[in-house]
PDB file of C-alpha atoms and ligand atoms in Angstrom:
ATOM      1  CA  MET A   1      92.308 112.910  38.155  1.00  0.00           C
ATOM      2  CA  PRO A   2      92.030 113.865  41.520  1.00  0.00           C
ATOM      3  CA  LEU A   3      93.705 117.100  42.426  1.00  0.00           C
ATOM      4  CA  HIS A   4      96.008 118.101  45.324  1.00  0.00           C
ATOM      5  CA  TYR A   5      97.159 121.041  44.890  1.00  0.00           C
ATOM      6  CA  LEU A   6      94.329 123.196  42.500  1.00  0.00           C
ATOM      7  CA  GLU A   7      90.364 123.455  42.456  1.00  0.00           C
ATOM      8  CA  LEU A   8      88.968 123.254  39.431  1.00  0.00           C
ATOM      9  CA  GLU A   9      85.486 124.612  38.935  1.00  0.00           C
ATOM     10  CA  THR A  10      83.309 124.949  35.520  1.00  0.00           C
ATOM     11  CA  HIS A  11      80.873 127.792  34.907  1.00  0.00           C
ATOM     12  CA  GLU A  12      79.039 126.572  31.555  1.00  0.00           C
ATOM     13  CA  ALA A  13      81.659 127.306  29.113  1.00  0.00           C
ATOM     14  CA  VAL A  14      84.730 128.900  31.341  1.00  0.00           C
ATOM     15  CA  ALA A  15      87.170 126.664  33.571  1.00  0.00           C
ATOM     16  CA  LEU A  16      87.939 128.571  36.921  1.00  0.00           C
ATOM     17  CA  ILE A  17      91.626 126.867  38.297  1.00  0.00           C
ATOM     18  CA  ARG A  18      92.465 128.165  41.778  1.00  0.00           C
ATOM     19  CA  PHE A  19      95.857 127.130  43.260  1.00  0.00           C
ATOM     20  CA  ASN A  20      95.273 125.628  46.143  1.00  0.00           C
ATOM     21  CA  ARG A  21      98.374 125.574  48.723  1.00  0.00           C
ATOM     22  CA  PRO A  22      97.114 128.613  50.938  1.00  0.00           C
ATOM     23  CA  GLN A  23      99.336 127.789  53.738  1.00  0.00           C
ATOM     24  CA  VAL A  24     102.513 128.634  51.663  1.00  0.00           C
ATOM     25  CA  LEU A  25     101.133 131.324  50.011  1.00  0.00           C
ATOM     26  CA  ASN A  26     100.821 129.137  46.698  1.00  0.00           C
ATOM     27  CA  ALA A  27     104.234 128.601  45.841  1.00  0.00           C
ATOM     28  CA  LEU A  28     104.859 126.726  42.768  1.00  0.00           C
ATOM     29  CA  CYS A  29     106.009 123.014  43.415  1.00  0.00           C
ATOM     30  CA  ALA A  30     106.834 120.451  40.905  1.00  0.00           C
ATOM     31  CA  ALA A  31     103.498 118.344  41.706  1.00  0.00           C
ATOM     32  CA  MET A  32     101.499 121.569  41.457  1.00  0.00           C
ATOM     33  CA  MET A  33     102.712 122.549  38.035  1.00  0.00           C
ATOM     34  CA  ALA A  34     102.018 118.706  36.511  1.00  0.00           C
ATOM     35  CA  GLU A  35      99.035 119.236  37.607  1.00  0.00           C
ATOM     36  CA  LEU A  36      98.151 122.364  36.369  1.00  0.00           C
ATOM     37  CA  ALA A  37      99.882 121.271  33.102  1.00  0.00           C
ATOM     38  CA  GLY A  38      97.742 118.051  32.848  1.00  0.00           C
ATOM     39  CA  VAL A  39      94.149 120.126  33.962  1.00  0.00           C
ATOM     40  CA  LEU A  40      95.191 122.393  31.001  1.00  0.00           C
ATOM     41  CA  ASP A  41      95.662 119.611  28.968  1.00  0.00           C
ATOM     42  CA  GLN A  42      92.178 118.332  29.777  1.00  0.00           C
ATOM     43  CA  LEU A  43      90.444 121.639  28.885  1.00  0.00           C
ATOM     44  CA  GLU A  44      92.134 122.416  25.518  1.00  0.00           C
ATOM     45  CA  GLN A  45      90.665 118.862  24.355  1.00  0.00           C
ATOM     46  CA  ASP A  46      87.053 120.072  25.680  1.00  0.00           C
ATOM     47  CA  HIS A  47      85.151 121.590  23.185  1.00  0.00           C
ATOM     48  CA  ALA A  48      82.464 122.934  25.584  1.00  0.00           C
ATOM     49  CA  ILE A  49      85.283 124.922  27.349  1.00  0.00           C
ATOM     50  CA  ARG A  50      86.248 127.968  25.566  1.00  0.00           C
ATOM     51  CA  ALA A  51      87.833 130.521  28.275  1.00  0.00           C
ATOM     52  CA  VAL A  52      89.873 129.787  31.512  1.00  0.00           C
ATOM     53  CA  VAL A  53      90.530 132.134  34.404  1.00  0.00           C
ATOM     54  CA  LEU A  54      93.787 131.200  36.297  1.00  0.00           C
ATOM     55  CA  THR A  55      93.472 132.885  39.930  1.00  0.00           C
ATOM     56  CA  GLY A  56      95.065 132.013  43.481  1.00  0.00           C
ATOM     57  CA  THR A  57      93.460 132.764  46.946  1.00  0.00           C
ATOM     58  CA  ALA A  58      92.603 136.031  48.717  1.00  0.00           C
ATOM     59  CA  GLU A  59      96.326 136.692  50.206  1.00  0.00           C
ATOM     60  CA  ALA A  60      98.257 135.404  46.809  1.00  0.00           C
ATOM     61  CA  PHE A  61      98.303 134.757  43.420  1.00  0.00           C
ATOM     62  CA  ALA A  62     101.547 132.608  43.828  1.00  0.00           C
ATOM     63  CA  ALA A  63     104.510 133.514  45.820  1.00  0.00           C
ATOM     64  CA  GLY A  64     106.710 132.154  43.206  1.00  0.00           C
ATOM     65  CA  ALA A  65     108.574 128.939  42.649  1.00  0.00           C
ATOM     66  CA  ASP A  66     108.906 126.690  46.212  1.00  0.00           C
ATOM     67  CA  ILE A  67     112.515 128.046  47.274  1.00  0.00           C
ATOM     68  CA  LYS A  68     112.482 125.045  49.846  1.00  0.00           C
ATOM     69  CA  GLU A  69     112.052 122.464  47.198  1.00  0.00           C
ATOM     70  CA  MET A  70     114.673 123.974  44.785  1.00  0.00           C
ATOM     71  CA  ARG A  71     117.519 125.486  47.202  1.00  0.00           C
ATOM     72  CA  ASP A  72     119.410 122.044  47.548  1.00  0.00           C
ATOM     73  CA  LEU A  73     119.170 121.681  43.353  1.00  0.00           C
ATOM     74  CA  THR A  74     121.885 121.010  41.432  1.00  0.00           C
ATOM     75  CA  TYR A  75     123.341 122.581  38.153  1.00  0.00           C
ATOM     76  CA  MET A  76     122.777 118.880  36.787  1.00  0.00           C
ATOM     77  CA  ASP A  77     119.854 118.541  38.395  1.00  0.00           C
ATOM     78  CA  VAL A  78     118.121 122.066  36.968  1.00  0.00           C
ATOM     79  CA  TYR A  79     119.764 121.832  33.645  1.00  0.00           C
ATOM     80  CA  ARG A  80     118.930 118.032  33.025  1.00  0.00           C
ATOM     81  CA  ALA A  81     115.124 118.419  34.542  1.00  0.00           C
ATOM     82  CA  ASP A  82     115.137 121.518  32.121  1.00  0.00           C
ATOM     83  CA  PHE A  83     113.608 123.383  35.279  1.00  0.00           C
ATOM     84  CA  VAL A  84     110.647 125.337  34.704  1.00  0.00           C
ATOM     85  CA  THR A  85     110.426 124.491  31.277  1.00  0.00           C
ATOM     86  CA  VAL A  86     108.114 121.186  31.172  1.00  0.00           C
ATOM     87  CA  ASP A  87     104.348 121.503  33.004  1.00  0.00           C
ATOM     88  CA  TRP A  88     105.089 126.077  33.176  1.00  0.00           C
ATOM     89  CA  GLU A  89     105.195 126.315  29.885  1.00  0.00           C
ATOM     90  CA  ARG A  90     102.184 124.756  29.271  1.00  0.00           C
ATOM     91  CA  ILE A  91     100.465 128.155  29.848  1.00  0.00           C
ATOM     92  CA  ALA A  92     102.250 129.829  27.366  1.00  0.00           C
ATOM     93  CA  SER A  93     101.538 126.931  24.564  1.00  0.00           C
ATOM     94  CA  PHE A  94      97.830 126.720  25.660  1.00  0.00           C
ATOM     95  CA  ARG A  95      95.666 128.165  22.744  1.00  0.00           C
ATOM     96  CA  LYS A  96      92.472 129.148  23.746  1.00  0.00           C
ATOM     97  CA  PRO A  97      91.800 132.714  25.829  1.00  0.00           C
ATOM     98  CA  ILE A  98      93.254 132.352  29.857  1.00  0.00           C
ATOM     99  CA  ILE A  99      92.608 135.408  32.302  1.00  0.00           C
ATOM    100  CA  ALA A 100      95.113 135.317  35.403  1.00  0.00           C
ATOM    101  CA  ALA A 101      92.972 136.545  38.010  1.00  0.00           C
ATOM    102  CA  VAL A 102      95.701 138.079  40.918  1.00  0.00           C
ATOM    103  CA  ALA A 103      95.062 139.089  44.104  1.00  0.00           C
ATOM    104  CA  GLY A 104      97.763 139.451  46.703  1.00  0.00           C
ATOM    105  CA  PHE A 105     101.430 138.436  45.947  1.00  0.00           C
ATOM    106  CA  ALA A 106     102.509 137.369  42.020  1.00  0.00           C
ATOM    107  CA  LEU A 107     106.196 137.278  43.166  1.00  0.00           C
ATOM    108  CA  GLY A 108     108.676 135.624  40.756  1.00  0.00           C
ATOM    109  CA  GLY A 109     107.189 132.436  39.216  1.00  0.00           C
ATOM    110  CA  GLY A 110     103.932 133.618  40.523  1.00  0.00           C
ATOM    111  CA  CYS A 111     104.265 136.921  38.214  1.00  0.00           C
ATOM    112  CA  GLU A 112     105.615 135.036  35.603  1.00  0.00           C
ATOM    113  CA  MET A 113     102.578 132.738  35.480  1.00  0.00           C
ATOM    114  CA  ALA A 114     100.347 135.850  35.466  1.00  0.00           C
ATOM    115  CA  LEU A 115     102.332 137.075  32.398  1.00  0.00           C
ATOM    116  CA  MET A 116     101.846 133.620  30.427  1.00  0.00           C
ATOM    117  CA  CYS A 117      98.407 134.560  30.070  1.00  0.00           C
ATOM    118  CA  ASP A 118      96.746 135.985  27.894  1.00  0.00           C
ATOM    119  CA  PHE A 119      95.753 139.219  29.838  1.00  0.00           C
ATOM    120  CA  ILE A 120      96.013 139.917  33.954  1.00  0.00           C
ATOM    121  CA  LEU A 121      92.530 141.116  35.871  1.00  0.00           C
ATOM    122  CA  ALA A 122      94.407 142.566  39.541  1.00  0.00           C
ATOM    123  CA  ALA A 123      92.640 142.847  42.662  1.00  0.00           C
ATOM    124  CA  ASP A 124      93.449 145.990  44.412  1.00  0.00           C
ATOM    125  CA  ASN A 125      95.325 144.588  46.594  1.00  0.00           C
ATOM    126  CA  ALA A 126      97.697 142.855  44.601  1.00  0.00           C
ATOM    127  CA  ARG A 127     101.359 143.134  44.473  1.00  0.00           C
ATOM    128  CA  PHE A 128     104.233 142.370  41.573  1.00  0.00           C
ATOM    129  CA  GLY A 129     107.578 141.493  41.751  1.00  0.00           C
ATOM    130  CA  GLN A 130     110.520 139.311  40.451  1.00  0.00           C
ATOM    131  CA  PRO A 131     112.256 139.377  43.978  1.00  0.00           C
ATOM    132  CA  GLU A 132     115.089 136.399  42.854  1.00  0.00           C
ATOM    133  CA  ILE A 133     118.223 138.760  42.998  1.00  0.00           C
ATOM    134  CA  LYS A 134     117.363 139.028  46.343  1.00  0.00           C
ATOM    135  CA  LEU A 135     117.672 134.655  46.615  1.00  0.00           C
ATOM    136  CA  GLY A 136     121.060 135.438  44.545  1.00  0.00           C
ATOM    137  CA  THR A 137     119.350 134.403  41.457  1.00  0.00           C
ATOM    138  CA  ILE A 138     117.422 135.974  38.548  1.00  0.00           C
ATOM    139  CA  PRO A 139     113.870 135.212  37.162  1.00  0.00           C
ATOM    140  CA  GLY A 140     113.823 131.815  35.336  1.00  0.00           C
ATOM    141  CA  ALA A 141     110.055 131.524  33.595  1.00  0.00           C
ATOM    142  CA  GLY A 142     110.528 134.287  31.396  1.00  0.00           C
ATOM    143  CA  GLY A 143     110.409 137.306  33.719  1.00  0.00           C
ATOM    144  CA  SER A 144     113.248 138.914  32.106  1.00  0.00           C
ATOM    145  CA  GLN A 145     111.895 138.457  28.315  1.00  0.00           C
ATOM    146  CA  ARG A 146     108.155 138.381  28.877  1.00  0.00           C
ATOM    147  CA  LEU A 147     108.451 141.526  31.418  1.00  0.00           C
ATOM    148  CA  ALA A 148     110.766 143.642  29.653  1.00  0.00           C
ATOM    149  CA  ARG A 149     108.466 142.905  26.258  1.00  0.00           C
ATOM    150  CA  PHE A 150     105.011 144.029  28.314  1.00  0.00           C
ATOM    151  CA  VAL A 151     106.444 146.890  30.293  1.00  0.00           C
ATOM    152  CA  GLY A 152     109.643 148.346  28.608  1.00  0.00           C
ATOM    153  CA  LYS A 153     113.274 147.902  29.728  1.00  0.00           C
ATOM    154  CA  SER A 154     113.380 150.866  32.472  1.00  0.00           C
ATOM    155  CA  LYS A 155     110.302 149.521  34.219  1.00  0.00           C
ATOM    156  CA  ALA A 156     111.496 145.468  33.806  1.00  0.00           C
ATOM    157  CA  MET A 157     115.409 146.400  35.443  1.00  0.00           C
ATOM    158  CA  ASP A 158     113.825 148.301  38.171  1.00  0.00           C
ATOM    159  CA  MET A 159     112.082 145.202  38.774  1.00  0.00           C
ATOM    160  CA  VAL A 160     114.534 142.684  38.187  1.00  0.00           C
ATOM    161  CA  LEU A 161     117.606 144.542  39.945  1.00  0.00           C
ATOM    162  CA  THR A 162     115.841 145.712  42.860  1.00  0.00           C
ATOM    163  CA  GLY A 163     113.293 142.879  43.791  1.00  0.00           C
ATOM    164  CA  ARG A 164     110.602 145.565  44.177  1.00  0.00           C
ATOM    165  CA  THR A 165     106.968 145.158  44.540  1.00  0.00           C
ATOM    166  CA  LEU A 166     104.559 146.706  42.598  1.00  0.00           C
ATOM    167  CA  ASP A 167     101.007 147.820  43.458  1.00  0.00           C
ATOM    168  CA  ALA A 168      98.148 147.193  41.739  1.00  0.00           C
ATOM    169  CA  GLN A 169      98.214 151.045  40.375  1.00  0.00           C
ATOM    170  CA  GLU A 170     101.644 151.275  39.548  1.00  0.00           C
ATOM    171  CA  ALA A 171     101.068 147.256  37.378  1.00  0.00           C
ATOM    172  CA  GLU A 172      98.015 149.021  35.742  1.00  0.00           C
ATOM    173  CA  ARG A 173      99.914 152.105  34.945  1.00  0.00           C
ATOM    174  CA  CYS A 174     102.808 150.208  33.258  1.00  0.00           C
ATOM    175  CA  GLY A 175     100.386 148.278  31.371  1.00  0.00           C
ATOM    176  CA  LEU A 176     101.457 145.004  33.238  1.00  0.00           C
ATOM    177  CA  VAL A 177      97.967 144.332  34.327  1.00  0.00           C
ATOM    178  CA  SER A 178      94.355 144.890  32.099  1.00  0.00           C
ATOM    179  CA  ARG A 179      92.327 146.373  34.983  1.00  0.00           C
ATOM    180  CA  VAL A 180      92.225 146.989  38.629  1.00  0.00           C
ATOM    181  CA  VAL A 181      88.936 145.855  40.349  1.00  0.00           C
ATOM    182  CA  LYS A 182      88.035 145.750  44.111  1.00  0.00           C
ATOM    183  CA  ALA A 183      89.597 142.529  45.531  1.00  0.00           C
ATOM    184  CA  ASP A 184      86.243 140.608  46.854  1.00  0.00           C
ATOM    185  CA  GLU A 185      85.258 141.148  43.109  1.00  0.00           C
ATOM    186  CA  LEU A 186      87.930 139.554  41.361  1.00  0.00           C
ATOM    187  CA  VAL A 187      86.640 136.129  40.400  1.00  0.00           C
ATOM    188  CA  ASP A 188      83.179 137.594  39.870  1.00  0.00           C
ATOM    189  CA  GLU A 189      84.924 140.074  37.173  1.00  0.00           C
ATOM    190  CA  ALA A 190      86.945 137.595  35.844  1.00  0.00           C
ATOM    191  CA  LEU A 191      84.353 135.212  35.159  1.00  0.00           C
ATOM    192  CA  LEU A 192      82.180 137.746  33.891  1.00  0.00           C
ATOM    193  CA  THR A 193      85.236 138.653  31.673  1.00  0.00           C
ATOM    194  CA  ALA A 194      85.644 135.215  30.380  1.00  0.00           C
ATOM    195  CA  SER A 195      81.823 134.557  30.313  1.00  0.00           C
ATOM    196  CA  ARG A 196      82.065 137.536  27.396  1.00  0.00           C
ATOM    197  CA  ILE A 197      84.937 135.837  25.808  1.00  0.00           C
ATOM    198  CA  ALA A 198      83.455 132.365  25.854  1.00  0.00           C
ATOM    199  CA  SER A 199      80.166 133.875  24.038  1.00  0.00           C
ATOM    200  CA  TYR A 200      81.798 134.561  20.793  1.00  0.00           C
ATOM    201  CA  SER A 201      82.826 131.727  18.202  1.00  0.00           C
ATOM    202  CA  GLY A 202      85.557 129.860  19.953  1.00  0.00           C
ATOM    203  CA  PRO A 203      87.664 129.101  16.954  1.00  0.00           C
ATOM    204  CA  VAL A 204      87.690 132.726  16.327  1.00  0.00           C
ATOM    205  CA  CYS A 205      88.728 133.755  19.773  1.00  0.00           C
ATOM    206  CA  MET A 206      91.722 130.990  19.229  1.00  0.00           C
ATOM    207  CA  LEU A 207      92.986 132.502  16.021  1.00  0.00           C
ATOM    208  CA  ALA A 208      92.605 136.123  17.686  1.00  0.00           C
ATOM    209  CA  LYS A 209      94.944 135.121  20.314  1.00  0.00           C
ATOM    210  CA  GLU A 210      97.264 133.598  17.939  1.00  0.00           C
ATOM    211  CA  ALA A 211      97.322 136.748  16.137  1.00  0.00           C
ATOM    212  CA  VAL A 212      97.992 138.917  19.026  1.00  0.00           C
ATOM    213  CA  ASN A 213     100.806 136.703  20.060  1.00  0.00           C
ATOM    214  CA  ALA A 214     102.382 136.914  17.120  1.00  0.00           C
ATOM    215  CA  ALA A 215     103.381 141.007  17.819  1.00  0.00           C
ATOM    216  CA  PHE A 216     106.097 139.170  20.378  1.00  0.00           C
ATOM    217  CA  GLU A 217     107.630 136.486  18.030  1.00  0.00           C
ATOM    218  CA  THR A 218     107.877 138.637  14.927  1.00  0.00           C
ATOM    219  CA  THR A 219     108.672 141.673  12.874  1.00  0.00           C
ATOM    220  CA  LEU A 220     106.000 144.101  12.370  1.00  0.00           C
ATOM    221  CA  ALA A 221     105.661 143.358   8.380  1.00  0.00           C
ATOM    222  CA  GLU A 222     105.459 139.467   9.358  1.00  0.00           C
ATOM    223  CA  GLY A 223     103.225 140.249  11.812  1.00  0.00           C
ATOM    224  CA  VAL A 224     100.983 142.037   9.556  1.00  0.00           C
ATOM    225  CA  ARG A 225     101.383 138.627   7.156  1.00  0.00           C
ATOM    226  CA  GLN A 226     100.015 136.393   9.548  1.00  0.00           C
ATOM    227  CA  GLU A 227      97.575 138.678  10.942  1.00  0.00           C
ATOM    228  CA  ARG A 228      96.400 138.900   7.385  1.00  0.00           C
ATOM    229  CA  ARG A 229      96.033 135.208   6.815  1.00  0.00           C
ATOM    230  CA  LEU A 230      94.548 134.593   9.559  1.00  0.00           C
ATOM    231  CA  PHE A 231      91.930 137.014   9.069  1.00  0.00           C
ATOM    232  CA  HIS A 232      91.224 135.024   5.582  1.00  0.00           C
ATOM    233  CA  SER A 233      91.037 132.086   7.231  1.00  0.00           C
ATOM    234  CA  THR A 234      87.786 133.250   9.565  1.00  0.00           C
ATOM    235  CA  PHE A 235      85.781 133.816   6.216  1.00  0.00           C
ATOM    236  CA  ALA A 236      86.299 129.525   6.046  1.00  0.00           C
ATOM    237  CA  ILE A 237      84.300 129.992   9.617  1.00  0.00           C
ATOM    238  CA  ASP A 238      80.402 129.074  10.227  1.00  0.00           C
ATOM    239  CA  ASP A 239      80.694 131.796  12.917  1.00  0.00           C
ATOM    240  CA  GLN A 240      82.058 134.371  10.540  1.00  0.00           C
ATOM    241  CA  LYS A 241      79.245 133.739   8.107  1.00  0.00           C
ATOM    242  CA  GLU A 242      76.918 133.707  11.032  1.00  0.00           C
ATOM    243  CA  GLY A 243      78.033 136.828  12.851  1.00  0.00           C
ATOM    244  CA  MET A 244      78.184 139.007   9.892  1.00  0.00           C
ATOM    245  CA  ALA A 245      74.950 137.618   8.953  1.00  0.00           C
ATOM    246  CA  ALA A 246      73.049 138.543  12.269  1.00  0.00           C
ATOM    247  CA  PHE A 247      74.176 141.958  12.444  1.00  0.00           C
ATOM    248  CA  SER A 248      73.207 142.925   8.760  1.00  0.00           C
ATOM    249  CA  GLU A 249      69.480 141.051   9.835  1.00  0.00           C
ATOM    250  CA  LYS A 250      69.821 142.789  13.154  1.00  0.00           C
ATOM    251  CA  ARG A 251      69.809 140.172  15.274  1.00  0.00           C
ATOM    252  CA  ARG A 252      71.789 137.979  18.140  1.00  0.00           C
ATOM    253  CA  ALA A 253      74.783 136.062  16.723  1.00  0.00           C
ATOM    254  CA  GLN A 254      73.771 132.091  17.262  1.00  0.00           C
ATOM    255  CA  PHE A 255      77.676 130.844  17.011  1.00  0.00           C
ATOM    256  CA  SER A 256      78.016 127.349  16.352  1.00  0.00           C
ATOM    257  CA  HIS A 257      81.599 126.798  17.310  1.00  0.00           C
ATOM    258  CA  ARG A 258      82.795 125.736  14.161  1.00  0.00           C
TER     259      ARG A 258
HETATM  260  N1  LIG B   1     108.326 129.149  48.218  1.00  0.00           N
HETATM  261  C1  LIG B   1     108.049 128.303  49.379  1.00  0.00           C
HETATM  262  N2  LIG B   1     107.923 128.906  50.673  1.00  0.00           N
HETATM  263  C2  LIG B   1     107.001 130.106  50.368  1.00  0.00           C
HETATM  264  C3  LIG B   1     107.418 130.766  49.684  1.00  0.00           C
HETATM  265  C4  LIG B   1     108.050 130.449  48.282  1.00  0.00           C
HETATM  266  N3  LIG B   1     108.376 131.052  47.209  1.00  0.00           N
HETATM  267  N4  LIG B   1     106.659 131.596  49.488  1.00  0.00           N
HETATM  268  C5  LIG B   1     106.224 132.007  50.834  1.00  0.00           C
HETATM  269  N5  LIG B   1     106.188 130.877  51.429  1.00  0.00           N
HETATM  270  C6  LIG B   1     105.765 129.800  52.787  1.00  0.00           C
HETATM  271  C7  LIG B   1     106.999 130.545  53.829  1.00  0.00           C
HETATM  272  O1  LIG B   1     107.919 130.066  53.950  1.00  0.00           O
HETATM  273  C8  LIG B   1     105.724 130.571  54.938  1.00  0.00           C
HETATM  274  O2  LIG B   1     105.955 129.057  55.397  1.00  0.00           O
HETATM  275  P1  LIG B   1     105.775 128.552  56.553  1.00  0.00           P
HETATM  276  O3  LIG B   1     105.241 129.449  57.443  1.00  0.00           O
HETATM  277  O4  LIG B   1     106.217 127.290  56.595  1.00  0.00           O
HETATM  278  O5  LIG B   1     107.310 129.617  57.119  1.00  0.00           O
HETATM  279  C9  LIG B   1     104.235 130.698  54.076  1.00  0.00           C
HETATM  280  O6  LIG B   1     104.722 130.460  52.836  1.00  0.00           O
HETATM  281  C10 LIG B   1     104.109 131.889  54.693  1.00  0.00           C
HETATM  282  O7  LIG B   1     105.116 133.066  54.448  1.00  0.00           O
HETATM  283  P2  LIG B   1     105.596 134.390  55.078  1.00  0.00           P
HETATM  284  O8  LIG B   1     105.591 133.641  56.580  1.00  0.00           O
HETATM  285  O9  LIG B   1     106.830 134.513  54.376  1.00  0.00           O
HETATM  286  O10 LIG B   1     104.537 135.401  54.791  1.00  0.00           O
HETATM  287  P3  LIG B   1     104.928 136.910  55.128  1.00  0.00           P
HETATM  288  O11 LIG B   1     103.481 137.853  54.781  1.00  0.00           O
HETATM  289  O12 LIG B   1     105.509 137.430  56.374  1.00  0.00           O
HETATM  290  O13 LIG B   1     105.849 137.388  53.589  1.00  0.00           O
HETATM  291  C11 LIG B   1     106.174 137.488  51.317  1.00  0.00           C
HETATM  292  C12 LIG B   1     104.991 136.747  52.287  1.00  0.00           C
HETATM  293  C13 LIG B   1     107.010 138.727  51.300  1.00  0.00           C
HETATM  294  C14 LIG B   1     105.578 136.447  49.881  1.00  0.00           C
HETATM  295  C15 LIG B   1     107.232 135.938  51.523  1.00  0.00           C
HETATM  296  O14 LIG B   1     106.696 135.085  51.955  1.00  0.00           O
HETATM  297  C16 LIG B   1     108.411 135.676  50.394  1.00  0.00           C
HETATM  298  O15 LIG B   1     109.102 136.883  50.297  1.00  0.00           O
HETATM  299  N6  LIG B   1     108.214 135.070  49.896  1.00  0.00           N
HETATM  300  C17 LIG B   1     109.246 134.365  48.483  1.00  0.00           C
HETATM  301  C18 LIG B   1     108.924 135.527  47.821  1.00  0.00           C
HETATM  302  C19 LIG B   1     110.111 135.225  46.189  1.00  0.00           C
HETATM  303  O16 LIG B   1     111.163 135.071  46.853  1.00  0.00           O
HETATM  304  N7  LIG B   1     109.340 134.812  45.435  1.00  0.00           N
HETATM  305  C20 LIG B   1     110.501 134.172  44.395  1.00  0.00           C
HETATM  306  C21 LIG B   1     110.987 132.693  44.413  1.00  0.00           C
HETATM  307  S1  LIG B   1     112.299 132.202  43.293  1.00  0.00           S
HETATM  308  C22 LIG B   1     111.314 131.934  41.853  1.00  0.00           C
HETATM  309  O17 LIG B   1     110.152 131.825  41.444  1.00  0.00           O
HETATM  310  C23 LIG B   1     112.247 131.457  40.300  1.00  0.00           C
HETATM  311  C24 LIG B   1     111.906 131.565  39.302  1.00  0.00           C
HETATM  312  O18 LIG B   1     111.625 132.826  38.233  1.00  0.00           O
HETATM  313  C25 LIG B   1     111.138 130.506  38.294  1.00  0.00           C
END
C-alpha cells in the first residue's frame, strides 16, 4: 500500500511511523488517519515486529485534527461518521507496545493521539495542549478523559478550559510524559527504548501492556484480579520458562516469542 501521509521504516523488530504532512504541522486529516489505521493493522499481524514508535517531524508531532477539513462538517456528518472514532481509536486498540516520540507541537488531536500510545517521550522543544476551546469546541478524541486520568483533574481542567500549552518540563512534572530528551536525540532514544522492549518476549510485553491498561478501566480489586490471571498465564509461555532458566543458569535469555 503506497503511503502519502506517513513514512514507515523498520529497524529490526521495531517499526517507526512518522507523520508526514509538515506543511500543515502534521494536521490529522481523514486520509492520514486511514493510512495510520491500515499500517497499524499490518504491524499487528506482522510477528517480526514487537514494538512501534510513532513520531512526527522536528516542528510538530501533530497540531491537531485538520481544522480546514472539518470546519464545514455538520452535526449529522460527524454523528453518522462517528468522527474521530473510526481509524483514530485504532491506536488505543493496538495490542503491541507503541511509544509516542513527540517533538514540537502536540495539540488537540495530536496530544490525544500521543495519549493513546503507551507512553510519551518528549523532546525538550515539545509543547502539549488541548486548544479546542479557542475554536469553539472541546477535545473529542479522548482528551477530556485520558488527560484527566493521567494528569489529574486540576491540570486537565487548566489545559482544557484555558487552551494553554505545557512545555516539556511541565509535561514531565505532571506525568504526561515519561521523560524529556534533547530534540536531536529524540528518535534515536525512542528507537533504543523500543528495541529494548522488543528484545523481551513479544507475547509477554503484550500481556504486560494489557495488565497496565486494566488499571484505567476497572476498580482496583478487579484490576488486581485481572493482573493475577495474566501473570498466571505467563507460566504457559515458553519465554517464561526460558527467562527463569536463563536467570538460574547465569546466562542471557534467548526468547522465542512464544
Ligand atoms: N489544521 C489545519 N491546518 C493547520 C493546523 C490544523 N490543526 N495547524 C496548523 N495548520 C496549518 C496552518 O493553517 C498553516 O497552513 P498555511 O501555511 O496554509 O496557512 C500551517 O499549518 C502552519 O501553521 P501556522 O502558520 O499557524 O504556524 P505557527 O507556527 O504560526 O503556529 C500553531 C503554530 C500554534 C500550532 C498554530 O498553527 C495553531 O494554533 N494550530 C491549530 C492548533 C489547534 O487548534 N489544534 C486543535 C485542532 S481541533 C482538534 O484537534 C479536535 C479534536 O479533539 C480531535
